[in-house]
Short mmCIF file of C-alpha atoms and ligand atoms in Angstrom, two decimals:
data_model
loop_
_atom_site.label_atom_id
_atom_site.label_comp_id
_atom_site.label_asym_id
_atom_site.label_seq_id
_atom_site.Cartn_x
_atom_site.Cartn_y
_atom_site.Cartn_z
CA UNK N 9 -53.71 -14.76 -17.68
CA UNK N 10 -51.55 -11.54 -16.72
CA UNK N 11 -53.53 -8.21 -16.08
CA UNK N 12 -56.11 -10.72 -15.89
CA UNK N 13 -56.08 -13.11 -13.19
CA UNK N 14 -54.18 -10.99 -10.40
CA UNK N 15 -56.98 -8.73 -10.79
CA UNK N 16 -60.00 -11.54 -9.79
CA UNK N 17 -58.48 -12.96 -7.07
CA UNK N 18 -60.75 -14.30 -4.17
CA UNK N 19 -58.25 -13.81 -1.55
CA UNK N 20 -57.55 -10.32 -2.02
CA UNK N 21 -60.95 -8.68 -2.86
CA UNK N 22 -61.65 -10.39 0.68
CA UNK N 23 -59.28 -7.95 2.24
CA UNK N 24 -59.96 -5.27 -0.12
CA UNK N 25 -63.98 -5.71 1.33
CA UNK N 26 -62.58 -5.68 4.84
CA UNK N 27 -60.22 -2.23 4.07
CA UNK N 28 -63.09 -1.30 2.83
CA UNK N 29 -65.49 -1.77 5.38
CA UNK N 30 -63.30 -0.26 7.95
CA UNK N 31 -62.34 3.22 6.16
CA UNK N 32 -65.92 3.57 5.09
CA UNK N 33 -67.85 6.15 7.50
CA UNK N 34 -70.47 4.63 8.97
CA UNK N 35 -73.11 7.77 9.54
CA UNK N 36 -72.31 8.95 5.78
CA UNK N 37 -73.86 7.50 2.96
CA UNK N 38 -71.06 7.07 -0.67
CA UNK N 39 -73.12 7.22 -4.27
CA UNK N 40 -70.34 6.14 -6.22
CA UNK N 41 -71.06 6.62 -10.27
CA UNK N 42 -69.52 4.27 -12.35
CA UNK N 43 -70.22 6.12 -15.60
CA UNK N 44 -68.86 3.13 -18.49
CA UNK N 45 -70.80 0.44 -19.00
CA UNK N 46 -68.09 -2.19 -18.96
CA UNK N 47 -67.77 -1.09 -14.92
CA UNK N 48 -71.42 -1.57 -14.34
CA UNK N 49 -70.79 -5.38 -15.76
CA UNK N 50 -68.15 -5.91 -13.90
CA UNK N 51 -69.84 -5.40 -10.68
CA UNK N 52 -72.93 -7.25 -11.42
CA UNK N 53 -70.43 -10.10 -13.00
CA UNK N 54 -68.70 -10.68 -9.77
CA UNK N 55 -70.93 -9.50 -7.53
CA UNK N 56 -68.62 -6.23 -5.92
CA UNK N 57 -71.65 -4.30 -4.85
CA UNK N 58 -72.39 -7.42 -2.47
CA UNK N 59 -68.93 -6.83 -0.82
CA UNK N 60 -69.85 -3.69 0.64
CA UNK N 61 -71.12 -2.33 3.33
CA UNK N 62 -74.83 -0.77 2.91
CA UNK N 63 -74.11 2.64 3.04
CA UNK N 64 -72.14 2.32 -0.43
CA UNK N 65 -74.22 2.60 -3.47
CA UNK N 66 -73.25 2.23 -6.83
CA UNK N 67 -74.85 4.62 -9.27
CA UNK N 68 -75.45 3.16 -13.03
CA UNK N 69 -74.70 6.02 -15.52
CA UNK N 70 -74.68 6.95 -18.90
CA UNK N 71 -71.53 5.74 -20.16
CA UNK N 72 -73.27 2.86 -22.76
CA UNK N 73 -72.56 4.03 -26.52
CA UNK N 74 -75.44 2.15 -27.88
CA UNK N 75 -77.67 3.25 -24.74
CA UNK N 76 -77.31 7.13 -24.95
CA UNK N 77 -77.61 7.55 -28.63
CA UNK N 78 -81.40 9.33 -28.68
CA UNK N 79 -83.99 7.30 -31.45
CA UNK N 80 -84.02 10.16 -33.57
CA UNK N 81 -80.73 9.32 -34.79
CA UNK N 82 -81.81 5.47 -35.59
CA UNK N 83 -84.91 7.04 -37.06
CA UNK N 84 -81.86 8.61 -39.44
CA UNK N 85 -80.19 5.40 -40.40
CA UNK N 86 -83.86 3.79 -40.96
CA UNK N 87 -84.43 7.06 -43.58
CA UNK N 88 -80.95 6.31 -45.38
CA UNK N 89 -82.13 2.92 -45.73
CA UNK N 90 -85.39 3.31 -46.60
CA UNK N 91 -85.36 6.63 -48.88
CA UNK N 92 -81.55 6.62 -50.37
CA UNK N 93 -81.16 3.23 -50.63
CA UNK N 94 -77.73 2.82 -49.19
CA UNK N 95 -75.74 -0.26 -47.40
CA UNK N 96 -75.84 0.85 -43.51
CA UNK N 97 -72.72 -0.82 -42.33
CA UNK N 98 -73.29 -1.14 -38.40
CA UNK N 99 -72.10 -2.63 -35.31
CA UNK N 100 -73.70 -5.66 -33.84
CA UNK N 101 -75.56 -3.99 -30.94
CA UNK N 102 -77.19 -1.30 -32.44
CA UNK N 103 -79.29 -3.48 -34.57
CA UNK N 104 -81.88 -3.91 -32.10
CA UNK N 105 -82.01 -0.59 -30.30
CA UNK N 106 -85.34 0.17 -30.99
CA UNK N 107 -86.61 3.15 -33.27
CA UNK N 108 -90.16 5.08 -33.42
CA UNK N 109 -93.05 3.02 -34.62
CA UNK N 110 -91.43 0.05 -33.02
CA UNK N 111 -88.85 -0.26 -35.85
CA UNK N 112 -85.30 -1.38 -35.41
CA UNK N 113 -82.65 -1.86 -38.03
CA UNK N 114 -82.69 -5.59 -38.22
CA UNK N 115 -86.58 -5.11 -38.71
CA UNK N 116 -85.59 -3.26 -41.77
CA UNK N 117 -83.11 -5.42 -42.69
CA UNK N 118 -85.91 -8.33 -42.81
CA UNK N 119 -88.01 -5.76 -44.82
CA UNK N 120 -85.21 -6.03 -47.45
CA UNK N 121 -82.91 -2.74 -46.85
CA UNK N 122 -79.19 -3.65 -46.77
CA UNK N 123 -77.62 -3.55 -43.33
CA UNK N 124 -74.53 -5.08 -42.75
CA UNK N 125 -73.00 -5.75 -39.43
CA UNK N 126 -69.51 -5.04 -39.26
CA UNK N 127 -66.61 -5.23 -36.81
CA UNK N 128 -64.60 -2.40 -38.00
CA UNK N 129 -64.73 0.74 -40.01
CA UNK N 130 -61.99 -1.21 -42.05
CA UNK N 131 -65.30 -3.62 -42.84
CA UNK N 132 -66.80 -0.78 -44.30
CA UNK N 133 -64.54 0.71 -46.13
CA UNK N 134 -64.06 -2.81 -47.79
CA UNK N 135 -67.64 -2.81 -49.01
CA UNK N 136 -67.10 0.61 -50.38
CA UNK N 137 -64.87 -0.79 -52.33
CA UNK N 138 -66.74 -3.95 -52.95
CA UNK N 139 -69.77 -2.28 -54.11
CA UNK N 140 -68.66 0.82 -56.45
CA UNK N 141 -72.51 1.21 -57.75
CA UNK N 142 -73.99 1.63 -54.23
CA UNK N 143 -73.28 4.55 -51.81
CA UNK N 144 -72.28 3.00 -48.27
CA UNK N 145 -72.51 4.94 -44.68
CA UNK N 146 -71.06 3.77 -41.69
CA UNK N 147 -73.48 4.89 -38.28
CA UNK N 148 -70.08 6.02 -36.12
CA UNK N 149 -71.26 5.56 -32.45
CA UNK N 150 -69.40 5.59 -29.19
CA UNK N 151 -66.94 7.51 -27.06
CA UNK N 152 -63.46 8.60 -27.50
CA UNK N 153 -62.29 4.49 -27.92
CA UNK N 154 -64.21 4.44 -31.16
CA UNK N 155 -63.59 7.43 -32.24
CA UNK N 156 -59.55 7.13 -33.78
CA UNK N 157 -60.84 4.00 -36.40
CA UNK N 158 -63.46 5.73 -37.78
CA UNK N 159 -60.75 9.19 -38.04
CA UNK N 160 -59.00 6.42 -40.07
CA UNK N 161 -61.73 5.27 -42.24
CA UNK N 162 -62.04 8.76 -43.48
CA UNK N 163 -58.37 9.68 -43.77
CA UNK N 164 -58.02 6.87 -46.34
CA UNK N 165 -61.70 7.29 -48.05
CA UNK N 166 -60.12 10.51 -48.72
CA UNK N 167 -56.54 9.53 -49.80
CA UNK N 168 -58.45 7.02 -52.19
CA UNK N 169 -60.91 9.19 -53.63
CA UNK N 170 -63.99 6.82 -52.84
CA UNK N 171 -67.32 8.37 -53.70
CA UNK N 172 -69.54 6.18 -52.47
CA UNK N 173 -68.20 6.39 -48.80
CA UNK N 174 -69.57 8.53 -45.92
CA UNK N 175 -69.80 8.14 -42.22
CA UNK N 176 -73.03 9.11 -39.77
CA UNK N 177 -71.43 10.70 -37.21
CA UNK N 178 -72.63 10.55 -33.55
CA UNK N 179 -69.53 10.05 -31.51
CA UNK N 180 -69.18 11.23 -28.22
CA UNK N 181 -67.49 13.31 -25.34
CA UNK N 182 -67.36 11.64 -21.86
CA UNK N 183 -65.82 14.76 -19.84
CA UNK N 184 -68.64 17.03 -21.44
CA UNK N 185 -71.21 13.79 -20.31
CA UNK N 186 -70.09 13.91 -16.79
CA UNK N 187 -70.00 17.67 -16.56
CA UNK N 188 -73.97 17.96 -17.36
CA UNK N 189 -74.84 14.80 -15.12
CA UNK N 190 -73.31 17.61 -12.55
CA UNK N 191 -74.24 20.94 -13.68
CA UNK N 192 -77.25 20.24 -16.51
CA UNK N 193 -80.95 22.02 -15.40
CA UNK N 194 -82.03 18.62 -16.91
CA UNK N 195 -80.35 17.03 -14.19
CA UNK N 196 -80.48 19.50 -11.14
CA UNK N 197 -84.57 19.62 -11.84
CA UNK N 198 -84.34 16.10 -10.90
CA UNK N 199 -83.00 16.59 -7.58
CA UNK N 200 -82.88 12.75 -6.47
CA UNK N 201 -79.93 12.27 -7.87
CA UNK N 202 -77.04 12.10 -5.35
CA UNK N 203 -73.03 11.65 -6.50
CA UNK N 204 -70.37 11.71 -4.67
CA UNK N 205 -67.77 10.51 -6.87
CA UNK N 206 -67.00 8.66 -9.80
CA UNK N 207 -65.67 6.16 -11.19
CA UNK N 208 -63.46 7.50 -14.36
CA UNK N 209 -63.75 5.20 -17.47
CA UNK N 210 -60.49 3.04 -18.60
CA UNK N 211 -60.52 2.46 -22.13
CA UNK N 212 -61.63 6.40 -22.77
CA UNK N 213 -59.16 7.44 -20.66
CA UNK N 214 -56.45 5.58 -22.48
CA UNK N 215 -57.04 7.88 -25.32
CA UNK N 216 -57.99 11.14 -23.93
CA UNK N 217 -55.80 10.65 -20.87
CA UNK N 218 -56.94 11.47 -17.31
CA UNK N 219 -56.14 15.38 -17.54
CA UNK N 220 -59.58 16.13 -18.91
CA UNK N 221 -61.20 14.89 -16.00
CA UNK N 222 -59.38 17.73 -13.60
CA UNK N 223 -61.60 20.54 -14.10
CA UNK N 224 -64.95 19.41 -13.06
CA UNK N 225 -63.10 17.26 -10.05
CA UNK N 226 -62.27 20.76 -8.77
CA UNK N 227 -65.26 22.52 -10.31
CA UNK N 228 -68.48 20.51 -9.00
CA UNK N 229 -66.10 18.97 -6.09
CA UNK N 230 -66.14 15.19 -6.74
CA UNK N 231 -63.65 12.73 -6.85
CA UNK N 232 -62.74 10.53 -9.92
CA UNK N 233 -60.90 7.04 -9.63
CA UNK N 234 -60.23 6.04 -13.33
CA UNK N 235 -60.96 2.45 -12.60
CA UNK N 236 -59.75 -0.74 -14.30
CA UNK N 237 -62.43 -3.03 -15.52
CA UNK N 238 -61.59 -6.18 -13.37
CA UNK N 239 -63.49 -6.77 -9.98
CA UNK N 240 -59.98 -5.71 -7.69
CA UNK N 241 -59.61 -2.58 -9.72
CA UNK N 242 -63.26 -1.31 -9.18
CA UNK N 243 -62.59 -2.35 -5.65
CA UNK N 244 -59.71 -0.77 -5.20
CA UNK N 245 -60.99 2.48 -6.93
CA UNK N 246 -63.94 2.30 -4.17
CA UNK N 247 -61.45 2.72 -1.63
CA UNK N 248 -59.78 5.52 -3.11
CA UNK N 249 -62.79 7.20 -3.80
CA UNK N 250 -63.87 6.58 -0.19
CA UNK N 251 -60.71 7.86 1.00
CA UNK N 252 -61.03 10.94 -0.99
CA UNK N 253 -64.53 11.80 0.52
CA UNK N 254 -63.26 11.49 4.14
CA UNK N 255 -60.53 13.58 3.85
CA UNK N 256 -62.24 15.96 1.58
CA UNK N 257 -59.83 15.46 -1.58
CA UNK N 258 -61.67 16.21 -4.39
CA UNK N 259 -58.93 15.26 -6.94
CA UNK N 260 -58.43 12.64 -10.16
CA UNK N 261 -56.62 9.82 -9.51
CA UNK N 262 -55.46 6.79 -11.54
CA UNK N 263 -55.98 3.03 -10.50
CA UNK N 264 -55.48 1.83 -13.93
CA UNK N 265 -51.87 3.01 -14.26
CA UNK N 266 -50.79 -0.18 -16.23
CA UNK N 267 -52.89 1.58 -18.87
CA UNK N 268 -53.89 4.78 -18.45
CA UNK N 269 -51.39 8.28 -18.31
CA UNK N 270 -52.20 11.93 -17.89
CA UNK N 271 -51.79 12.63 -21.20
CA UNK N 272 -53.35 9.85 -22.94
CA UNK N 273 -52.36 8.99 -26.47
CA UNK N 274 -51.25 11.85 -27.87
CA UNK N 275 -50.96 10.84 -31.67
CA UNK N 276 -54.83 9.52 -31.21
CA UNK N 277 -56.04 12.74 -29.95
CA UNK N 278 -54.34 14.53 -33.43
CA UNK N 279 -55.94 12.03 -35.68
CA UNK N 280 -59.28 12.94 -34.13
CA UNK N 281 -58.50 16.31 -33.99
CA UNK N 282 -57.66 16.50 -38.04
CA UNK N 283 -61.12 14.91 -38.82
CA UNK N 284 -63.32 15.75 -36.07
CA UNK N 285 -64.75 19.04 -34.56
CA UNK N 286 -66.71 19.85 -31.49
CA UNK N 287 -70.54 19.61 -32.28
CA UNK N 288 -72.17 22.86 -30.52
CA UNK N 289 -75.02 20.49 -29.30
CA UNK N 290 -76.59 16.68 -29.19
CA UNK N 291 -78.88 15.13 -28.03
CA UNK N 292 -78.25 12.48 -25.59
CA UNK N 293 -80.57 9.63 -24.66
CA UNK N 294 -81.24 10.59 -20.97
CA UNK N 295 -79.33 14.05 -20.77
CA UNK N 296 -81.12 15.75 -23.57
CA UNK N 297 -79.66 18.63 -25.24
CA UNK N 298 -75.65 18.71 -23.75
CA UNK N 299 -73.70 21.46 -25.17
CA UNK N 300 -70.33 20.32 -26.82
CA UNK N 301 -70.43 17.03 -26.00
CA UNK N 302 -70.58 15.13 -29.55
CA UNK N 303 -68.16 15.24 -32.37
CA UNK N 304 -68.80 16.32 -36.15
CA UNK N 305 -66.77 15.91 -39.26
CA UNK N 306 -64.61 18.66 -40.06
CA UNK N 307 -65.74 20.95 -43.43
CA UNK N 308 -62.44 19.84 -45.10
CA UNK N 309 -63.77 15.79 -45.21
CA UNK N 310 -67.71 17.16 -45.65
CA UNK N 311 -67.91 14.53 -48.95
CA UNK N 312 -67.51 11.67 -46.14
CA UNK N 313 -70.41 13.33 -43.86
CA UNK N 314 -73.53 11.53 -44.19
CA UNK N 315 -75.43 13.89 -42.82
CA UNK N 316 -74.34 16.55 -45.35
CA UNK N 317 -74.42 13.94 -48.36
CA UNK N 318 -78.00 13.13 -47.64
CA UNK N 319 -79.36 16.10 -45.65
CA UNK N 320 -79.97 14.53 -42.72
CA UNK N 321 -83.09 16.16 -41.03
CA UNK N 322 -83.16 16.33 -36.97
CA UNK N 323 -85.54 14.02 -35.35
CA UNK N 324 -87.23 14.51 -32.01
CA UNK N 325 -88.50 11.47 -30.97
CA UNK N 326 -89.61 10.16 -27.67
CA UNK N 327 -89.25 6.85 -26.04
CA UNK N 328 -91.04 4.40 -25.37
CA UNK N 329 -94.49 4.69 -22.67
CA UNK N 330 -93.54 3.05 -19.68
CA UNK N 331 -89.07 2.77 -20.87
CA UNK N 332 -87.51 3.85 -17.88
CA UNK N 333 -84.18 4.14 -19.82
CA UNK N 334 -83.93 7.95 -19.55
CA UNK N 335 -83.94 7.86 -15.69
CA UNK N 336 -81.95 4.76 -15.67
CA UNK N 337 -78.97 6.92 -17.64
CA UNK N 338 -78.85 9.50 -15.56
CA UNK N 339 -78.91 7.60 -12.56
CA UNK N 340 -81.88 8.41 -11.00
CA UNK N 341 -83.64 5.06 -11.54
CA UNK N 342 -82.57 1.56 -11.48
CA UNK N 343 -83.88 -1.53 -13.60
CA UNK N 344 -86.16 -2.81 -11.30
CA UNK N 345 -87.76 0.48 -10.68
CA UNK N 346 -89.35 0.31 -14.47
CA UNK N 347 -92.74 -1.66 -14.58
CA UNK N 348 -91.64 -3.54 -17.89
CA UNK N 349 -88.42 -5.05 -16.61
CA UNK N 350 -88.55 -8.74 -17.03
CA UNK N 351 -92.27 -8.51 -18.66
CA UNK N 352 -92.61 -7.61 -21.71
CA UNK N 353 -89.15 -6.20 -21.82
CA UNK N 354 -86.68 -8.85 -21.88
CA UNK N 355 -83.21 -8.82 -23.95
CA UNK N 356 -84.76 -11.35 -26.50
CA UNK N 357 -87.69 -8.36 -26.74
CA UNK N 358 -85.76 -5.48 -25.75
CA UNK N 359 -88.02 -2.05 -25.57
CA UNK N 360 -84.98 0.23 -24.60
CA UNK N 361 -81.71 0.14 -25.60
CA UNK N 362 -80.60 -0.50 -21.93
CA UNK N 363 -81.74 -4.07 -22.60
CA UNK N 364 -79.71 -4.06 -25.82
CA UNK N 365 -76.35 -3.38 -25.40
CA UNK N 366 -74.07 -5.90 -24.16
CA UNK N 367 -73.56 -2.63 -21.89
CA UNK N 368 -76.51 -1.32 -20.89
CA UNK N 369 -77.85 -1.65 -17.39
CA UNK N 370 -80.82 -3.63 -17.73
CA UNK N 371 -79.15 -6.40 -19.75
CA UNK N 372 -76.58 -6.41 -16.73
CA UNK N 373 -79.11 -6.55 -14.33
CA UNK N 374 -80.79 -9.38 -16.37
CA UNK N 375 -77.74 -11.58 -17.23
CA UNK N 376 -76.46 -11.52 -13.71
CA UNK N 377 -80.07 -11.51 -11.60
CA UNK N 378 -79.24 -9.16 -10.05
CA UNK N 379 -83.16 -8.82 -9.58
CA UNK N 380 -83.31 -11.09 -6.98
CA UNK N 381 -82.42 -10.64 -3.85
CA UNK N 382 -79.87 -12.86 -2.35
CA UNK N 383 -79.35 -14.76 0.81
CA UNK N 384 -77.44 -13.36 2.97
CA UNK N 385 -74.48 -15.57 2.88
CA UNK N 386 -74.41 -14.81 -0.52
CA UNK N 387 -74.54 -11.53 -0.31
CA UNK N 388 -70.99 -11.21 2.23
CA UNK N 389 -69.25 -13.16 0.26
CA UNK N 390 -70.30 -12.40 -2.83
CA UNK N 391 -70.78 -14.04 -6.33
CA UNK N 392 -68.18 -14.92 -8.41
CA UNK N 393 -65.09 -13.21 -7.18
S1 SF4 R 20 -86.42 -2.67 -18.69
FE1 SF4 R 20 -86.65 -2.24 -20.87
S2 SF4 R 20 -88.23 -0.73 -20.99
FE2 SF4 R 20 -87.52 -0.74 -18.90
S3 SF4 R 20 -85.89 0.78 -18.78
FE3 SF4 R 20 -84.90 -1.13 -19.26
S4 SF4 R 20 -84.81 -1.17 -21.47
FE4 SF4 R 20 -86.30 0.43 -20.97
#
């Protein structure tokens, strides 16, 4: 399959390991974040981190959608259900994130509230228009990728006059992400955590470009590969991150260039700048409070803001005793380091959303197994590359 198959071959992440090995200093250690989730299953997947030598360590971060989004928020989308009545239209993984009190949408939904899973913001604009009697919100998650459709949705809401259409608003801003991993007292308090570079994500940086990434390269003095999801780009990425620390570059590079430009998509960025505006603050699951790094809707589409329609209150709300998934997103922790991995937390009885999303960490970590420890062979030659 093209962009596919040239980028899994055997063959070549053999000598990619060996390049590898050789250019990588032996008496330094490399914490290399891969902040998207989609990178984080791609090593697990094919088993990259088992091509490496032991002095490189890859660093899980906080680039899940479904994983950051703080239960406060999903304590919101319970409320419209349960006081105004509305149809939630949702994606797929957020149904089972769990809220406070051990709720979760699809509990609700068995309790009789109306949520509908959807594939597209065009889905919920449909049932807008399918159910004129009802008032319909669509809970807007994710990073820039997401954020254009649901820019859309509202555009033509608007053009159309619907009334009983609003959106929930809690996309967000990578750069501003990364930024407070680096700079945040939330963060720096911590102190164990140690990153060297990272890994930039591909399908935000098709929109927003790879420009944004510049400042805190030069800034906070780490390296950022935007990496291609396939085994031989993350690979490849390694290296030039590697490279970068041992000549003491601390620039942005692009590996994904069959995708990804400086600029990013341009008309994109003006959709989401005609609907959206920088939120002063949110709340991330992990980060906590991180200062412009979400999006709201503009004052101009306010009738399509859920949170203005139906007053929204803000929720503090804490996670659950004993979820490591806080740590785990900033990349302090790993799966295996929280007591109720594989116990009582399990993705069929997930307690955090890292065992929920088809992104999160400790769903990658369970899928793969990569909680056991492999044979030796194994681990040279890897799993599945
Ligand atoms: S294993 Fe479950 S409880 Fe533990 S950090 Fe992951 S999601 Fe949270």
């Amino acid at each position: 399959m093209k962009y596919i198959d040239e980028f899994r071959q055997r063959a070549l992440a053999q000598k990619l390991a060996a390049s590898i090995q050789e250019e990588a200093d032996s008496n330094r250690q490399y914490n290399l974040m891969e902040f998207c989730g989609g990178h984080t299953h791609a090593i697990f997947r094919y088993g990259v981190q088992d091509l490496m030598p032991s002095n490189i360590t890859f660093v899980h971060g906080p680039g899940c959608p479904v994983c950051v989004l703080p239960i406060g928020r999903i304590d919101n989308a319970i409320q419209l259900l349960e006081q105004h009545n509305v149809i939630l239209c949702t994606y797929g993984d957020m149904l089972r994130v769990p809220a406070s009190g051990r709720k979760s949408l699809l509990k609700a939904k068995a309790n009789g509230a109306d949520v509908r899973m959807v594939y597209s913001t065009q889905d919920a604009l449909k049932i807008a228009h399918n159910n004129p009697d009802r008032q319909v919100v669509f809970f807007a998650i994710g990073f820039e990728t997401t954020t254009p459709p649901t820019a859309v949705a509202i555009k033509q809401a608007h053009m159309q006059g619907l009334k009983n259409f609003s959106v929930f608003c809690n996309h967000v801003l990578t750069p501003a992400a990364i930024q407070s991993i680096l700079d945040s007292p939330e963060v720096r308090d911590i102190k164990s955590v140690s990153i060297d570079g990272f890994f930039g994500p591909s399908h935000v940086s098709t929109i927003i470009g790879s420009r944004p990434y510049e400042f805190f390269a030069k800034t906070f003095q780490r390296p950022v590969v935007i990496a291609g999801f396939e085994p031989l780009d993350v690979m490849q990425s390694a290296l030039m991150l590697i490279r970068q620390l041992n000549e003491g570059r601390y620039e942005v590079e692009n590996e994904y260039t069959r995708v990804v430009t400086r600029e990013g998509n341009l008309k994109a960025q003006l959709l989401v700048a005609e609907v959206f505006e920088v939120r002063r603050l949110f709340e991330w699951r992990g980060l906590g409070m991180v200062p412009n790094s979400a999006l709201q809707i503009k004052p101009h589409f306010a009738d399509f803001d859920a949170e203005r329609r139906f007053k929204l209150p803000a929720i503090q709300a804490s996670d659950i005793k004993g979820c490591e998934c806080p740590s785990i997103l900033r990349g302090v922790k790993k799966p295996t380091d929280c007591k109720l991995f594989g116990t009582v937390c399990t993705p069929e009885n997930p307690m955090g959303s890292c065992m929920v999303s088809s992104e999160g960490s400790c769903a990658a970590y369970w899928s793969y197994g990569r909680f056991r420890q492999p044979d030796d062979k194994t681990k040279r030659e890897g799993v599945a590359v």
